Amino acid sequence: MLTFADQYEAFRRRDPAWDGVVFVAVRTTGIYCRPVCPVRTPLARNVNFYRSAAAAEQAGFRPCLRCRPETAPFCPAWMGTKTTVARALGLIERGALDGRNVEQLAGQLGIGARHLSRLFHEHLDASPLQIALSLRVRRAKLLLNDTEYSVQHIAKLSGFPSARRLTAAFKRLYGRPPSAMRKRAVSRPVQKQYAQ
């Protein structure tokens, strides 16, 4: 359990280990800060500690304009646009662009399609559709190597609308159709051990 004395001492020392763990509210100013805030340390009798920025705001305190406690570490706002890109990647990995377009994905994230594309280019140097295609091809390649499914079935499981699209993607990326990739996988000795 965090004691008042420990929290106040961490605030007095501006200990970065406590940043995002506790928030310091000063009753005389009505402002709450991060423990690393460079402001003059207030008297202990004028201070309250909260476990979250939301709790401090609920108690009626405003965020400090110097240390921006509402963007403390572990808050999505702290990571900035990386959070949006990470959420989009998670949705794409779960098939959000299989049979849907970027506008629908962006709408699900609460932003515009152009903004989402800009964020992807800024953080990943690729568009959302390029990332989705890469993930589909990777899924298809794993299925080709690990299963005996037909190319048509693999295309469906990987998120491709048809076997033709899967074949075109493989030819563009690897210079050969999926069936040739499977033949290569079959001709190599099997290293995997499967539980029976």
mmCIF file of N, CA and C in Angstrom, residues 67-173:
data_model
loop_
_atom_site.group_PDB
_atom_site.id
_atom_site.type_symbol
_atom_site.label_atom_id
_atom_site.label_comp_id
_atom_site.label_asym_id
_atom_site.label_seq_id
_atom_site.Cartn_x
_atom_site.Cartn_y
_atom_site.Cartn_z
ATOM 1 N N CYS A 67 3.221 20.152 -16.891
ATOM 2 C CA CYS A 67 3.598 18.729 -16.975
ATOM 3 C C CYS A 67 2.564 17.872 -17.693
ATOM 4 N N ARG A 68 1.397 18.435 -18.021
ATOM 5 C CA ARG A 68 0.362 17.723 -18.777
ATOM 6 C C ARG A 68 0.058 16.336 -18.185
ATOM 7 N N PRO A 69 -0.465 16.276 -16.965
ATOM 8 C CA PRO A 69 -0.686 14.980 -16.313
ATOM 9 C C PRO A 69 -1.717 14.093 -17.002
ATOM 10 N N GLU A 70 -2.607 14.692 -17.793
ATOM 11 C CA GLU A 70 -3.596 13.872 -18.497
ATOM 12 C C GLU A 70 -2.940 13.017 -19.577
ATOM 13 N N THR A 71 -1.660 13.290 -19.875
ATOM 14 C CA THR A 71 -0.929 12.485 -20.867
ATOM 15 C C THR A 71 0.221 11.732 -20.211
ATOM 16 N N ALA A 72 0.041 11.317 -18.976
ATOM 17 C CA ALA A 72 1.093 10.602 -18.257
ATOM 18 C C ALA A 72 1.376 9.255 -18.909
ATOM 19 N N PRO A 73 2.555 8.675 -18.632
ATOM 20 C CA PRO A 73 2.866 7.359 -19.206
ATOM 21 C C PRO A 73 1.756 6.354 -18.915
ATOM 22 N N PHE A 74 1.572 5.455 -19.832
ATOM 23 C CA PHE A 74 0.571 4.389 -19.788
ATOM 24 C C PHE A 74 -0.814 4.882 -20.170
ATOM 25 N N CYS A 75 -0.965 6.180 -20.451
ATOM 26 C CA CYS A 75 -2.216 6.696 -20.990
ATOM 27 C C CYS A 75 -2.110 6.625 -22.506
ATOM 28 N N PRO A 76 -3.175 6.294 -23.220
ATOM 29 C CA PRO A 76 -3.093 6.256 -24.677
ATOM 30 C C PRO A 76 -2.609 7.565 -25.279
ATOM 31 N N ALA A 77 -2.967 8.694 -24.678
ATOM 32 C CA ALA A 77 -2.536 9.979 -25.229
ATOM 33 C C ALA A 77 -1.026 10.151 -25.153
ATOM 34 N N TRP A 78 -0.368 9.488 -24.199
ATOM 35 C CA TRP A 78 1.081 9.591 -24.049
ATOM 36 C C TRP A 78 1.783 9.040 -25.284
ATOM 37 N N MET A 79 1.253 7.977 -25.831
ATOM 38 C CA MET A 79 1.865 7.368 -27.011
ATOM 39 C C MET A 79 1.505 8.126 -28.284
ATOM 40 N N GLY A 80 0.559 9.038 -28.200
ATOM 41 C CA GLY A 80 0.185 9.830 -29.360
ATOM 42 C C GLY A 80 -0.423 8.981 -30.456
ATOM 43 N N THR A 81 0.009 9.240 -31.692
ATOM 44 C CA THR A 81 -0.594 8.566 -32.839
ATOM 45 C C THR A 81 -0.198 7.096 -32.930
ATOM 46 N N LYS A 82 0.840 6.689 -32.190
ATOM 47 C CA LYS A 82 1.218 5.269 -32.187
ATOM 48 C C LYS A 82 0.070 4.401 -31.681
ATOM 49 N N THR A 83 -0.708 4.936 -30.745
ATOM 50 C CA THR A 83 -1.846 4.194 -30.206
ATOM 51 C C THR A 83 -2.867 3.907 -31.296
ATOM 52 N N THR A 84 -3.154 4.905 -32.111
ATOM 53 C CA THR A 84 -4.120 4.727 -33.197
ATOM 54 C C THR A 84 -3.616 3.701 -34.196
ATOM 55 N N VAL A 85 -2.332 3.782 -34.540
ATOM 56 C CA VAL A 85 -1.748 2.828 -35.487
ATOM 57 C C VAL A 85 -1.773 1.421 -34.890
ATOM 58 N N ALA A 86 -1.445 1.297 -33.609
ATOM 59 C CA ALA A 86 -1.463 -0.021 -32.961
ATOM 60 C C ALA A 86 -2.874 -0.608 -32.951
ATOM 61 N N ARG A 87 -3.877 0.227 -32.661
ATOM 62 C CA ARG A 87 -5.269 -0.253 -32.691
ATOM 63 C C ARG A 87 -5.649 -0.700 -34.097
ATOM 64 N N ALA A 88 -5.254 0.096 -35.095
ATOM 65 C CA ALA A 88 -5.568 -0.249 -36.486
ATOM 66 C C ALA A 88 -4.892 -1.555 -36.880
ATOM 67 N N LEU A 89 -3.636 -1.742 -36.477
ATOM 68 C CA LEU A 89 -2.930 -2.990 -36.797
ATOM 69 C C LEU A 89 -3.630 -4.190 -36.170
ATOM 70 N N GLY A 90 -4.078 -4.037 -34.932
ATOM 71 C CA GLY A 90 -4.808 -5.125 -34.283
ATOM 72 C C GLY A 90 -6.078 -5.482 -35.035
ATOM 73 N N LEU A 91 -6.797 -4.465 -35.485
ATOM 74 C CA LEU A 91 -8.023 -4.711 -36.256
ATOM 75 C C LEU A 91 -7.706 -5.352 -37.606
ATOM 76 N N ILE A 92 -6.646 -4.899 -38.259
ATOM 77 C CA ILE A 92 -6.263 -5.473 -39.555
ATOM 78 C C ILE A 92 -5.868 -6.933 -39.387
ATOM 79 N N GLU A 93 -5.114 -7.241 -38.325
ATOM 80 C CA GLU A 93 -4.715 -8.632 -38.074
ATOM 81 C C GLU A 93 -5.925 -9.528 -37.837
ATOM 82 N N ARG A 94 -6.993 -8.957 -37.290
ATOM 83 C CA ARG A 94 -8.216 -9.732 -37.059
ATOM 84 C C ARG A 94 -9.145 -9.703 -38.268
ATOM 85 N N GLY A 95 -8.664 -9.142 -39.396
ATOM 86 C CA GLY A 95 -9.425 -9.205 -40.636
ATOM 87 C C GLY A 95 -10.310 -8.016 -40.928
ATOM 88 N N ALA A 96 -10.031 -6.862 -40.327
ATOM 89 C CA ALA A 96 -10.890 -5.692 -40.523
ATOM 90 C C ALA A 96 -10.896 -5.180 -41.959
ATOM 91 N N LEU A 97 -9.866 -5.481 -42.742
ATOM 92 C CA LEU A 97 -9.840 -5.040 -44.140
ATOM 93 C C LEU A 97 -10.143 -6.177 -45.112
ATOM 94 N N ASP A 98 -10.538 -7.325 -44.605
ATOM 95 C CA ASP A 98 -10.940 -8.438 -45.470
ATOM 96 C C ASP A 98 -12.382 -8.187 -45.900
ATOM 97 N N GLY A 99 -12.557 -7.784 -47.142
ATOM 98 C CA GLY A 99 -13.890 -7.498 -47.650
ATOM 99 C C GLY A 99 -14.411 -6.129 -47.257
ATOM 100 N N ARG A 100 -13.582 -5.307 -46.654
ATOM 101 C CA ARG A 100 -13.969 -3.949 -46.271
ATOM 102 C C ARG A 100 -12.923 -2.979 -46.795
ATOM 103 N N ASN A 101 -13.212 -1.682 -46.692
ATOM 104 C CA ASN A 101 -12.251 -0.701 -47.196
ATOM 105 C C ASN A 101 -11.659 0.127 -46.057
ATOM 106 N N VAL A 102 -10.678 0.957 -46.404
ATOM 107 C CA VAL A 102 -9.969 1.767 -45.415
ATOM 108 C C VAL A 102 -10.911 2.769 -44.747
ATOM 109 N N GLU A 103 -11.890 3.283 -45.490
ATOM 110 C CA GLU A 103 -12.840 4.233 -44.909
ATOM 111 C C GLU A 103 -13.603 3.595 -43.747
ATOM 112 N N GLN A 104 -14.005 2.341 -43.913
ATOM 113 C CA GLN A 104 -14.732 1.650 -42.843
ATOM 114 C C GLN A 104 -13.827 1.408 -41.634
ATOM 115 N N LEU A 105 -12.566 1.034 -41.887
ATOM 116 C CA LEU A 105 -11.615 0.838 -40.789
ATOM 117 C C LEU A 105 -11.387 2.155 -40.051
ATOM 118 N N ALA A 106 -11.172 3.225 -40.796
ATOM 119 C CA ALA A 106 -10.952 4.541 -40.184
ATOM 120 C C ALA A 106 -12.171 4.967 -39.370
ATOM 121 N N GLY A 107 -13.364 4.715 -39.890
ATOM 122 C CA GLY A 107 -14.586 5.035 -39.162
ATOM 123 C C GLY A 107 -14.674 4.280 -37.852
ATOM 124 N N GLN A 108 -14.229 3.039 -37.860
ATOM 125 C CA GLN A 108 -14.223 2.229 -36.646
ATOM 126 C C GLN A 108 -13.268 2.824 -35.603
ATOM 127 N N LEU A 109 -12.211 3.491 -36.071
ATOM 128 C CA LEU A 109 -11.233 4.110 -35.175
ATOM 129 C C LEU A 109 -11.604 5.546 -34.807
ATOM 130 N N GLY A 110 -12.626 6.083 -35.475
ATOM 131 C CA GLY A 110 -13.067 7.439 -35.181
ATOM 132 C C GLY A 110 -12.240 8.529 -35.842
ATOM 133 N N ILE A 111 -11.574 8.193 -36.955
ATOM 134 C CA ILE A 111 -10.787 9.186 -37.690
ATOM 135 C C ILE A 111 -11.100 9.057 -39.175
ATOM 136 N N GLY A 112 -10.570 9.951 -39.980
ATOM 137 C CA GLY A 112 -10.777 9.904 -41.419
ATOM 138 C C GLY A 112 -9.801 8.961 -42.106
ATOM 139 N N ALA A 113 -10.167 8.490 -43.287
ATOM 140 C CA ALA A 113 -9.325 7.556 -44.040
ATOM 141 C C ALA A 113 -7.996 8.194 -44.440
ATOM 142 N N ARG A 114 -8.020 9.459 -44.845
ATOM 143 C CA ARG A 114 -6.770 10.130 -45.232
ATOM 144 C C ARG A 114 -5.834 10.263 -44.042
ATOM 145 N N HIS A 115 -6.401 10.588 -42.880
ATOM 146 C CA HIS A 115 -5.565 10.721 -41.682
ATOM 147 C C HIS A 115 -4.961 9.365 -41.305
ATOM 148 N N LEU A 116 -5.752 8.306 -41.385
ATOM 149 C CA LEU A 116 -5.244 6.973 -41.082
ATOM 150 C C LEU A 116 -4.113 6.601 -42.037
ATOM 151 N N SER A 117 -4.278 6.877 -43.311
ATOM 152 C CA SER A 117 -3.222 6.580 -44.286
ATOM 153 C C SER A 117 -1.958 7.376 -43.986
ATOM 154 N N ARG A 118 -2.109 8.647 -43.610
ATOM 155 C CA ARG A 118 -0.937 9.463 -43.250
ATOM 156 C C ARG A 118 -0.219 8.877 -42.040
ATOM 157 N N LEU A 119 -0.986 8.444 -41.031
ATOM 158 C CA LEU A 119 -0.372 7.859 -39.837
ATOM 159 C C LEU A 119 0.390 6.586 -40.180
ATOM 160 N N PHE A 120 -0.184 5.753 -41.042
ATOM 161 C CA PHE A 120 0.494 4.521 -41.442
ATOM 162 C C PHE A 120 1.795 4.834 -42.177
ATOM 163 N N HIS A 121 1.770 5.810 -43.075
ATOM 164 C CA HIS A 121 2.996 6.174 -43.797
ATOM 165 C C HIS A 121 4.027 6.781 -42.853
ATOM 166 N N GLU A 122 3.570 7.538 -41.872
ATOM 167 C CA GLU A 122 4.476 8.162 -40.904
ATOM 168 C C GLU A 122 5.158 7.123 -40.024
ATOM 169 N N HIS A 123 4.398 6.121 -39.562
ATOM 170 C CA HIS A 123 4.932 5.149 -38.604
ATOM 171 C C HIS A 123 5.436 3.860 -39.247
ATOM 172 N N LEU A 124 4.876 3.455 -40.396
ATOM 173 C CA LEU A 124 5.201 2.150 -40.972
ATOM 174 C C LEU A 124 5.711 2.215 -42.410
ATOM 175 N N ASP A 125 5.700 3.392 -43.015
ATOM 176 C CA ASP A 125 6.110 3.557 -44.418
ATOM 177 C C ASP A 125 5.306 2.680 -45.369
ATOM 178 N N ALA A 126 4.069 2.417 -45.046
ATOM 179 C CA ALA A 126 3.191 1.606 -45.900
ATOM 180 C C ALA A 126 1.748 2.020 -45.634
ATOM 181 N N SER A 127 0.882 1.725 -46.588
ATOM 182 C CA SER A 127 -0.537 2.045 -46.418
ATOM 183 C C SER A 127 -1.230 0.921 -45.645
ATOM 184 N N PRO A 128 -2.420 1.177 -45.108
ATOM 185 C CA PRO A 128 -3.167 0.109 -44.435
ATOM 186 C C PRO A 128 -3.429 -1.083 -45.357
ATOM 187 N N LEU A 129 -3.705 -0.814 -46.630
ATOM 188 C CA LEU A 129 -3.957 -1.916 -47.569
ATOM 189 C C LEU A 129 -2.696 -2.737 -47.823
ATOM 190 N N GLN A 130 -1.535 -2.081 -47.884
ATOM 191 C CA GLN A 130 -0.283 -2.819 -48.066
ATOM 192 C C GLN A 130 0.004 -3.707 -46.861
ATOM 193 N N ILE A 131 -0.251 -3.187 -45.676
ATOM 194 C CA ILE A 131 -0.058 -3.979 -44.456
ATOM 195 C C ILE A 131 -1.007 -5.170 -44.457
ATOM 196 N N ALA A 132 -2.263 -4.937 -44.809
ATOM 197 C CA ALA A 132 -3.252 -6.023 -44.846
ATOM 198 C C ALA A 132 -2.848 -7.085 -45.855
ATOM 199 N N LEU A 133 -2.377 -6.668 -47.031
ATOM 200 C CA LEU A 133 -1.949 -7.625 -48.054
ATOM 201 C C LEU A 133 -0.767 -8.445 -47.557
ATOM 202 N N SER A 134 0.181 -7.794 -46.915
ATOM 203 C CA SER A 134 1.343 -8.496 -46.375
ATOM 204 C C SER A 134 0.923 -9.539 -45.338
ATOM 205 N N LEU A 135 -0.011 -9.179 -44.475
ATOM 206 C CA LEU A 135 -0.501 -10.128 -43.465
ATOM 207 C C LEU A 135 -1.243 -11.296 -44.111
ATOM 208 N N ARG A 136 -2.032 -11.009 -45.146
ATOM 209 C CA ARG A 136 -2.751 -12.078 -45.851
ATOM 210 C C ARG A 136 -1.774 -13.049 -46.506
ATOM 211 N N VAL A 137 -0.756 -12.506 -47.164
ATOM 212 C CA VAL A 137 0.240 -13.363 -47.827
ATOM 213 C C VAL A 137 0.971 -14.207 -46.788
ATOM 214 N N ARG A 138 1.329 -13.599 -45.665
ATOM 215 C CA ARG A 138 2.016 -14.353 -44.610
ATOM 216 C C ARG A 138 1.129 -15.487 -44.091
ATOM 217 N N ARG A 139 -0.155 -15.184 -43.864
ATOM 218 C CA ARG A 139 -1.099 -16.221 -43.428
ATOM 219 C C ARG A 139 -1.196 -17.343 -44.449
ATOM 220 N N ALA A 140 -1.313 -16.960 -45.723
ATOM 221 C CA ALA A 140 -1.430 -17.956 -46.798
ATOM 222 C C ALA A 140 -0.179 -18.814 -46.876
ATOM 223 N N LYS A 141 0.982 -18.202 -46.737
ATOM 224 C CA LYS A 141 2.238 -18.960 -46.812
ATOM 225 C C LYS A 141 2.321 -19.977 -45.672
ATOM 226 N N LEU A 142 1.917 -19.575 -44.479
ATOM 227 C CA LEU A 142 1.901 -20.517 -43.353
ATOM 228 C C LEU A 142 0.954 -21.685 -43.625
ATOM 229 N N LEU A 143 -0.222 -21.375 -44.156
ATOM 230 C CA LEU A 143 -1.187 -22.437 -44.463
ATOM 231 C C LEU A 143 -0.677 -23.356 -45.572
ATOM 232 N N LEU A 144 0.005 -22.789 -46.553
ATOM 233 C CA LEU A 144 0.577 -23.620 -47.623
ATOM 234 C C LEU A 144 1.612 -24.583 -47.063
ATOM 235 N N ASN A 145 2.425 -24.105 -46.147
ATOM 236 C CA ASN A 145 3.487 -24.938 -45.576
ATOM 237 C C ASN A 145 2.975 -25.952 -44.557
ATOM 238 N N ASP A 146 1.922 -25.605 -43.836
ATOM 239 C CA ASP A 146 1.497 -26.440 -42.711
ATOM 240 C C ASP A 146 0.253 -27.281 -42.951
ATOM 241 N N THR A 147 -0.446 -27.068 -44.073
ATOM 242 C CA THR A 147 -1.686 -27.816 -44.312
ATOM 243 C C THR A 147 -1.705 -28.381 -45.723
ATOM 244 N N GLU A 148 -2.698 -29.184 -45.977
ATOM 245 C CA GLU A 148 -2.918 -29.730 -47.319
ATOM 246 C C GLU A 148 -4.159 -29.107 -47.959
ATOM 247 N N TYR A 149 -4.616 -27.971 -47.435
ATOM 248 C CA TYR A 149 -5.794 -27.309 -47.985
ATOM 249 C C TYR A 149 -5.561 -26.903 -49.434
ATOM 250 N N SER A 150 -6.657 -26.809 -50.178
ATOM 251 C CA SER A 150 -6.563 -26.341 -51.563
ATOM 252 C C SER A 150 -6.221 -24.854 -51.573
ATOM 253 N N VAL A 151 -5.679 -24.391 -52.691
ATOM 254 C CA VAL A 151 -5.332 -22.977 -52.827
ATOM 255 C C VAL A 151 -6.586 -22.116 -52.672
ATOM 256 N N GLN A 152 -7.711 -22.590 -53.194
ATOM 257 C CA GLN A 152 -8.984 -21.860 -53.066
ATOM 258 C C GLN A 152 -9.357 -21.683 -51.591
ATOM 259 N N HIS A 153 -9.231 -22.767 -50.819
ATOM 260 C CA HIS A 153 -9.582 -22.714 -49.394
ATOM 261 C C HIS A 153 -8.592 -21.831 -48.625
ATOM 262 N N ILE A 154 -7.324 -21.912 -48.963
ATOM 263 C CA ILE A 154 -6.304 -21.074 -48.318
ATOM 264 C C ILE A 154 -6.574 -19.603 -48.613
ATOM 265 N N ALA A 155 -6.967 -19.301 -49.850
ATOM 266 C CA ALA A 155 -7.291 -17.917 -50.208
ATOM 267 C C ALA A 155 -8.412 -17.400 -49.312
ATOM 268 N N LYS A 156 -9.431 -18.213 -49.123
ATOM 269 C CA LYS A 156 -10.571 -17.817 -48.292
ATOM 270 C C LYS A 156 -10.144 -17.629 -46.831
ATOM 271 N N LEU A 157 -9.362 -18.570 -46.300
ATOM 272 C CA LEU A 157 -8.914 -18.486 -44.910
ATOM 273 C C LEU A 157 -7.968 -17.311 -44.672
ATOM 274 N N SER A 158 -7.230 -16.921 -45.697
ATOM 275 C CA SER A 158 -6.249 -15.842 -45.566
ATOM 276 C C SER A 158 -6.843 -14.462 -45.774
ATOM 277 N N GLY A 159 -8.080 -14.394 -46.213
ATOM 278 C CA GLY A 159 -8.716 -13.099 -46.413
ATOM 279 C C GLY A 159 -8.702 -12.597 -47.840
ATOM 280 N N PHE A 160 -8.239 -13.418 -48.780
ATOM 281 C CA PHE A 160 -8.276 -13.023 -50.188
ATOM 282 C C PHE A 160 -9.673 -13.288 -50.733
ATOM 283 N N PRO A 161 -10.178 -12.413 -51.609
ATOM 284 C CA PRO A 161 -11.516 -12.632 -52.158
ATOM 285 C C PRO A 161 -11.587 -13.824 -53.110
ATOM 286 N N SER A 162 -10.435 -14.223 -53.682
ATOM 287 C CA SER A 162 -10.436 -15.355 -54.608
ATOM 288 C C SER A 162 -9.035 -15.950 -54.701
ATOM 289 N N ALA A 163 -8.961 -17.157 -55.245
ATOM 290 C CA ALA A 163 -7.662 -17.804 -55.466
ATOM 291 C C ALA A 163 -6.850 -17.018 -56.490
ATOM 292 N N ARG A 164 -7.537 -16.382 -57.424
ATOM 293 C CA ARG A 164 -6.843 -15.582 -58.439
ATOM 294 C C ARG A 164 -6.069 -14.431 -57.782
ATOM 295 N N ARG A 165 -6.698 -13.763 -56.826
ATOM 296 C CA ARG A 165 -6.022 -12.659 -56.127
ATOM 297 C C ARG A 165 -4.831 -13.171 -55.305
ATOM 298 N N LEU A 166 -5.005 -14.326 -54.678
ATOM 299 C CA LEU A 166 -3.903 -14.934 -53.923
ATOM 300 C C LEU A 166 -2.739 -15.241 -54.855
ATOM 301 N N THR A 167 -3.030 -15.848 -55.995
ATOM 302 C CA THR A 167 -1.992 -16.197 -56.964
ATOM 303 C C THR A 167 -1.288 -14.946 -57.478
ATOM 304 N N ALA A 168 -2.043 -13.900 -57.775
ATOM 305 C CA ALA A 168 -1.445 -12.648 -58.255
ATOM 306 C C ALA A 168 -0.519 -12.047 -57.199
ATOM 307 N N ALA A 169 -0.940 -12.081 -55.940
ATOM 308 C CA ALA A 169 -0.106 -11.536 -54.861
ATOM 309 C C ALA A 169 1.181 -12.341 -54.712
ATOM 310 N N PHE A 170 1.081 -13.665 -54.793
ATOM 311 C CA PHE A 170 2.267 -14.511 -54.684
ATOM 312 C C PHE A 170 3.216 -14.286 -55.858
ATOM 313 N N LYS A 171 2.669 -14.177 -57.059
ATOM 314 C CA LYS A 171 3.519 -13.949 -58.233
ATOM 315 C C LYS A 171 4.230 -12.601 -58.137
ATOM 316 N N ARG A 172 3.527 -11.593 -57.660
ATOM 317 C CA ARG A 172 4.129 -10.266 -57.538
ATOM 318 C C ARG A 172 5.226 -10.264 -56.463
ATOM 319 N N LEU A 173 4.987 -10.955 -55.354
ATOM 320 C CA LEU A 173 5.926 -10.924 -54.237
ATOM 321 C C LEU A 173 7.061 -11.936 -54.383
#
